[in-house]
């Protein structure tokens, strides 16, 4: 969409629940430089000690980012820039769950068929 290198990652965990559910897939764009990170946006961050973390970020402290979760039971934490290996900007999310059976759709179809038979 904007050029660059894209990849998809499967989400494992509950920390972003409410926005991105466990088992969903996030499509991310690799950021070339730290100044491309945007406060308030969700990023996938590869760290030296924690591995991959999916968090919203704030960049208000020099040489550090604040990482926070959408799920309020998880506390925010700071991450020094020298701990960051790579950063990906989350561009979209593919939900893990998909219902093949929709009661609402079934009722609409039944209603449609019933109206057809009345003609």
PDB file of C-alpha atoms in Angstrom:
ATOM      1  CA  UNK A   1       0.000   0.000   0.000  1.00  0.00           C
ATOM      2  CA  UNK A   2       2.718   2.474   0.951  1.00  0.00           C
ATOM      3  CA  UNK A   3       5.646   0.529  -0.456  1.00  0.00           C
ATOM      4  CA  UNK A   4       8.179  -1.208   1.710  1.00  0.00           C
ATOM      5  CA  UNK A   5       8.484  -4.684   3.149  1.00  0.00           C
ATOM      6  CA  UNK A   6       5.339  -6.318   4.584  1.00  0.00           C
ATOM      7  CA  UNK A   7       4.842  -9.452   6.650  1.00  0.00           C
ATOM      8  CA  UNK A   8       2.000 -11.109   8.583  1.00  0.00           C
ATOM      9  CA  UNK A   9       2.326 -12.331  12.151  1.00  0.00           C
ATOM     10  CA  UNK A  10      -0.053 -14.433  14.235  1.00  0.00           C
ATOM     11  CA  UNK A  11      -0.988 -12.858  17.575  1.00  0.00           C
ATOM     12  CA  UNK A  12      -0.369 -14.953  20.668  1.00  0.00           C
ATOM     13  CA  UNK A  13      -1.716 -13.428  23.873  1.00  0.00           C
ATOM     14  CA  UNK A  14      -4.468 -11.350  25.426  1.00  0.00           C
ATOM     15  CA  UNK A  15      -2.715  -8.014  25.991  1.00  0.00           C
ATOM     16  CA  UNK A  16      -4.283  -6.260  22.986  1.00  0.00           C
ATOM     17  CA  UNK A  17      -7.714  -7.853  23.447  1.00  0.00           C
ATOM     18  CA  UNK A  18     -10.432  -5.382  22.640  1.00  0.00           C
ATOM     19  CA  UNK A  19      -8.632  -4.315  19.492  1.00  0.00           C
ATOM     20  CA  UNK A  20      -6.724  -7.412  18.351  1.00  0.00           C
ATOM     21  CA  UNK A  21      -7.721 -10.835  19.647  1.00  0.00           C
ATOM     22  CA  UNK A  22      -5.531 -13.833  20.387  1.00  0.00           C
ATOM     23  CA  UNK A  23      -5.086 -15.958  17.248  1.00  0.00           C
ATOM     24  CA  UNK A  24      -5.689 -13.089  14.818  1.00  0.00           C
ATOM     25  CA  UNK A  25      -3.127 -12.098  12.203  1.00  0.00           C
ATOM     26  CA  UNK A  26      -1.585  -8.637  11.918  1.00  0.00           C
ATOM     27  CA  UNK A  27      -0.191  -7.369   8.632  1.00  0.00           C
ATOM     28  CA  UNK A  28       2.795  -5.146   9.334  1.00  0.00           C
ATOM     29  CA  UNK A  29       5.138  -2.836   7.450  1.00  0.00           C
ATOM     30  CA  UNK A  30       8.799  -2.812   8.449  1.00  0.00           C
ATOM     31  CA  UNK A  31       9.930   0.622   9.617  1.00  0.00           C
ATOM     32  CA  UNK A  32      13.368   1.651   8.447  1.00  0.00           C
ATOM     33  CA  UNK A  33      14.018   4.183  11.221  1.00  0.00           C
ATOM     34  CA  UNK A  34      12.821   4.839  14.774  1.00  0.00           C
ATOM     35  CA  UNK A  35      11.413   8.286  13.914  1.00  0.00           C
ATOM     36  CA  UNK A  36       8.778   6.511  11.763  1.00  0.00           C
ATOM     37  CA  UNK A  37       7.043   5.162  14.891  1.00  0.00           C
ATOM     38  CA  UNK A  38       3.819   7.016  15.674  1.00  0.00           C
ATOM     39  CA  UNK A  39       2.559   7.537  19.199  1.00  0.00           C
ATOM     40  CA  UNK A  40      -0.826   5.980  19.867  1.00  0.00           C
ATOM     41  CA  UNK A  41      -0.423   3.458  17.034  1.00  0.00           C
ATOM     42  CA  UNK A  42       0.093  -0.280  17.393  1.00  0.00           C
ATOM     43  CA  UNK A  43       3.546  -1.639  16.605  1.00  0.00           C
ATOM     44  CA  UNK A  44       5.143  -5.074  16.642  1.00  0.00           C
ATOM     45  CA  UNK A  45       8.528  -4.649  18.269  1.00  0.00           C
ATOM     46  CA  UNK A  46      11.369  -7.160  18.159  1.00  0.00           C
ATOM     47  CA  UNK A  47      13.406  -6.740  21.342  1.00  0.00           C
ATOM     48  CA  UNK A  48      16.710  -8.202  22.488  1.00  0.00           C
ATOM     49  CA  UNK A  49      15.347  -9.661  25.748  1.00  0.00           C
ATOM     50  CA  UNK A  50      11.558 -10.078  25.354  1.00  0.00           C
ATOM     51  CA  UNK A  51      11.300 -11.265  21.748  1.00  0.00           C
ATOM     52  CA  UNK A  52       8.270  -9.905  19.867  1.00  0.00           C
ATOM     53  CA  UNK A  53       5.803  -7.626  21.645  1.00  0.00           C
ATOM     54  CA  UNK A  54       2.625  -6.164  20.155  1.00  0.00           C
ATOM     55  CA  UNK A  55       1.808  -2.847  21.848  1.00  0.00           C
ATOM     56  CA  UNK A  56       0.589   0.682  21.416  1.00  0.00           C
ATOM     57  CA  UNK A  57       3.439   3.083  21.932  1.00  0.00           C
ATOM     58  CA  UNK A  58       4.236   6.592  23.083  1.00  0.00           C
ATOM     59  CA  UNK A  59       7.484   8.280  22.128  1.00  0.00           C
ATOM     60  CA  UNK A  60       7.423  11.245  24.527  1.00  0.00           C
ATOM     61  CA  UNK A  61      10.562  10.240  26.485  1.00  0.00           C
ATOM     62  CA  UNK A  62      13.921  10.665  24.682  1.00  0.00           C
ATOM     63  CA  UNK A  63      15.645   7.352  23.758  1.00  0.00           C
ATOM     64  CA  UNK A  64      12.762   5.339  25.214  1.00  0.00           C
ATOM     65  CA  UNK A  65       9.313   4.236  24.154  1.00  0.00           C
ATOM     66  CA  UNK A  66       6.396   3.538  26.446  1.00  0.00           C
ATOM     67  CA  UNK A  67       4.562   0.337  25.553  1.00  0.00           C
ATOM     68  CA  UNK A  68       0.978  -0.175  26.660  1.00  0.00           C
ATOM     69  CA  UNK A  69      -1.788  -2.682  26.101  1.00  0.00           C
ATOM     70  CA  UNK A  70      -5.430  -2.229  25.152  1.00  0.00           C
ATOM     71  CA  UNK A  71      -6.325  -4.833  27.795  1.00  0.00           C
ATOM     72  CA  UNK A  72      -6.254  -2.843  31.044  1.00  0.00           C
ATOM     73  CA  UNK A  73      -5.043  -5.759  33.191  1.00  0.00           C
ATOM     74  CA  UNK A  74      -1.573  -5.410  31.621  1.00  0.00           C
ATOM     75  CA  UNK A  75       0.626  -2.592  32.930  1.00  0.00           C
ATOM     76  CA  UNK A  76       2.581  -0.242  30.665  1.00  0.00           C
ATOM     77  CA  UNK A  77       6.365  -0.543  30.561  1.00  0.00           C
ATOM     78  CA  UNK A  78       9.275   1.429  29.141  1.00  0.00           C
ATOM     79  CA  UNK A  79      11.607   0.088  26.508  1.00  0.00           C
ATOM     80  CA  UNK A  80      14.990   1.761  25.877  1.00  0.00           C
ATOM     81  CA  UNK A  81      15.736   2.328  22.184  1.00  0.00           C
ATOM     82  CA  UNK A  82      18.957   0.269  22.438  1.00  0.00           C
ATOM     83  CA  UNK A  83      16.810  -2.758  23.390  1.00  0.00           C
ATOM     84  CA  UNK A  84      14.880  -2.543  20.103  1.00  0.00           C
ATOM     85  CA  UNK A  85      16.020  -4.753  17.220  1.00  0.00           C
ATOM     86  CA  UNK A  86      13.227  -4.025  14.674  1.00  0.00           C
ATOM     87  CA  UNK A  87       9.907  -2.253  14.584  1.00  0.00           C
ATOM     88  CA  UNK A  88       6.906  -3.056  12.417  1.00  0.00           C
ATOM     89  CA  UNK A  89       3.890  -0.759  12.044  1.00  0.00           C
ATOM     90  CA  UNK A  90       0.608  -2.676  12.190  1.00  0.00           C
ATOM     91  CA  UNK A  91      -1.341  -1.845   9.017  1.00  0.00           C
ATOM     92  CA  UNK A  92      -4.299  -4.231   9.316  1.00  0.00           C
ATOM     93  CA  UNK A  93      -5.697  -7.154  11.259  1.00  0.00           C
ATOM     94  CA  UNK A  94      -7.236 -10.406  10.049  1.00  0.00           C
ATOM     95  CA  UNK A  95      -9.548 -11.853  12.677  1.00  0.00           C
ATOM     96  CA  UNK A  96      -8.938 -15.437  13.717  1.00  0.00           C
ATOM     97  CA  UNK A  97     -12.590 -16.316  14.158  1.00  0.00           C
ATOM     98  CA  UNK A  98     -15.003 -16.622  11.294  1.00  0.00           C
ATOM     99  CA  UNK A  99     -18.538 -17.894  11.641  1.00  0.00           C
ATOM    100  CA  UNK A 100     -19.894 -20.005   8.808  1.00  0.00           C
ATOM    101  CA  UNK A 101     -23.309 -19.950  10.429  1.00  0.00           C
ATOM    102  CA  UNK A 102     -25.040 -16.665  11.054  1.00  0.00           C
ATOM    103  CA  UNK A 103     -28.463 -16.716  12.678  1.00  0.00           C
ATOM    104  CA  UNK A 104     -29.184 -13.181  11.446  1.00  0.00           C
ATOM    105  CA  UNK A 105     -28.266 -14.071   7.850  1.00  0.00           C
ATOM    106  CA  UNK A 106     -30.347 -17.247   8.046  1.00  0.00           C
ATOM    107  CA  UNK A 107     -33.395 -15.275   9.233  1.00  0.00           C
ATOM    108  CA  UNK A 108     -32.939 -12.736   6.414  1.00  0.00           C
ATOM    109  CA  UNK A 109     -32.738 -15.550   3.868  1.00  0.00           C
ATOM    110  CA  UNK A 110     -35.848 -17.250   5.276  1.00  0.00           C
ATOM    111  CA  UNK A 111     -37.687 -13.909   5.158  1.00  0.00           C
ATOM    112  CA  UNK A 112     -36.555 -13.327   1.577  1.00  0.00           C
ATOM    113  CA  UNK A 113     -37.724 -16.798   0.503  1.00  0.00           C
ATOM    114  CA  UNK A 114     -41.063 -16.317   2.280  1.00  0.00           C
ATOM    115  CA  UNK A 115     -41.608 -12.982   0.470  1.00  0.00           C
ATOM    116  CA  UNK A 116     -40.765 -14.612  -2.861  1.00  0.00           C
ATOM    117  CA  UNK A 117     -43.401 -17.290  -2.332  1.00  0.00           C
ATOM    118  CA  UNK A 118     -46.070 -14.617  -1.666  1.00  0.00           C
ATOM    119  CA  UNK A 119     -45.662 -13.142  -5.168  1.00  0.00           C
TER     120      UNK A 119
END
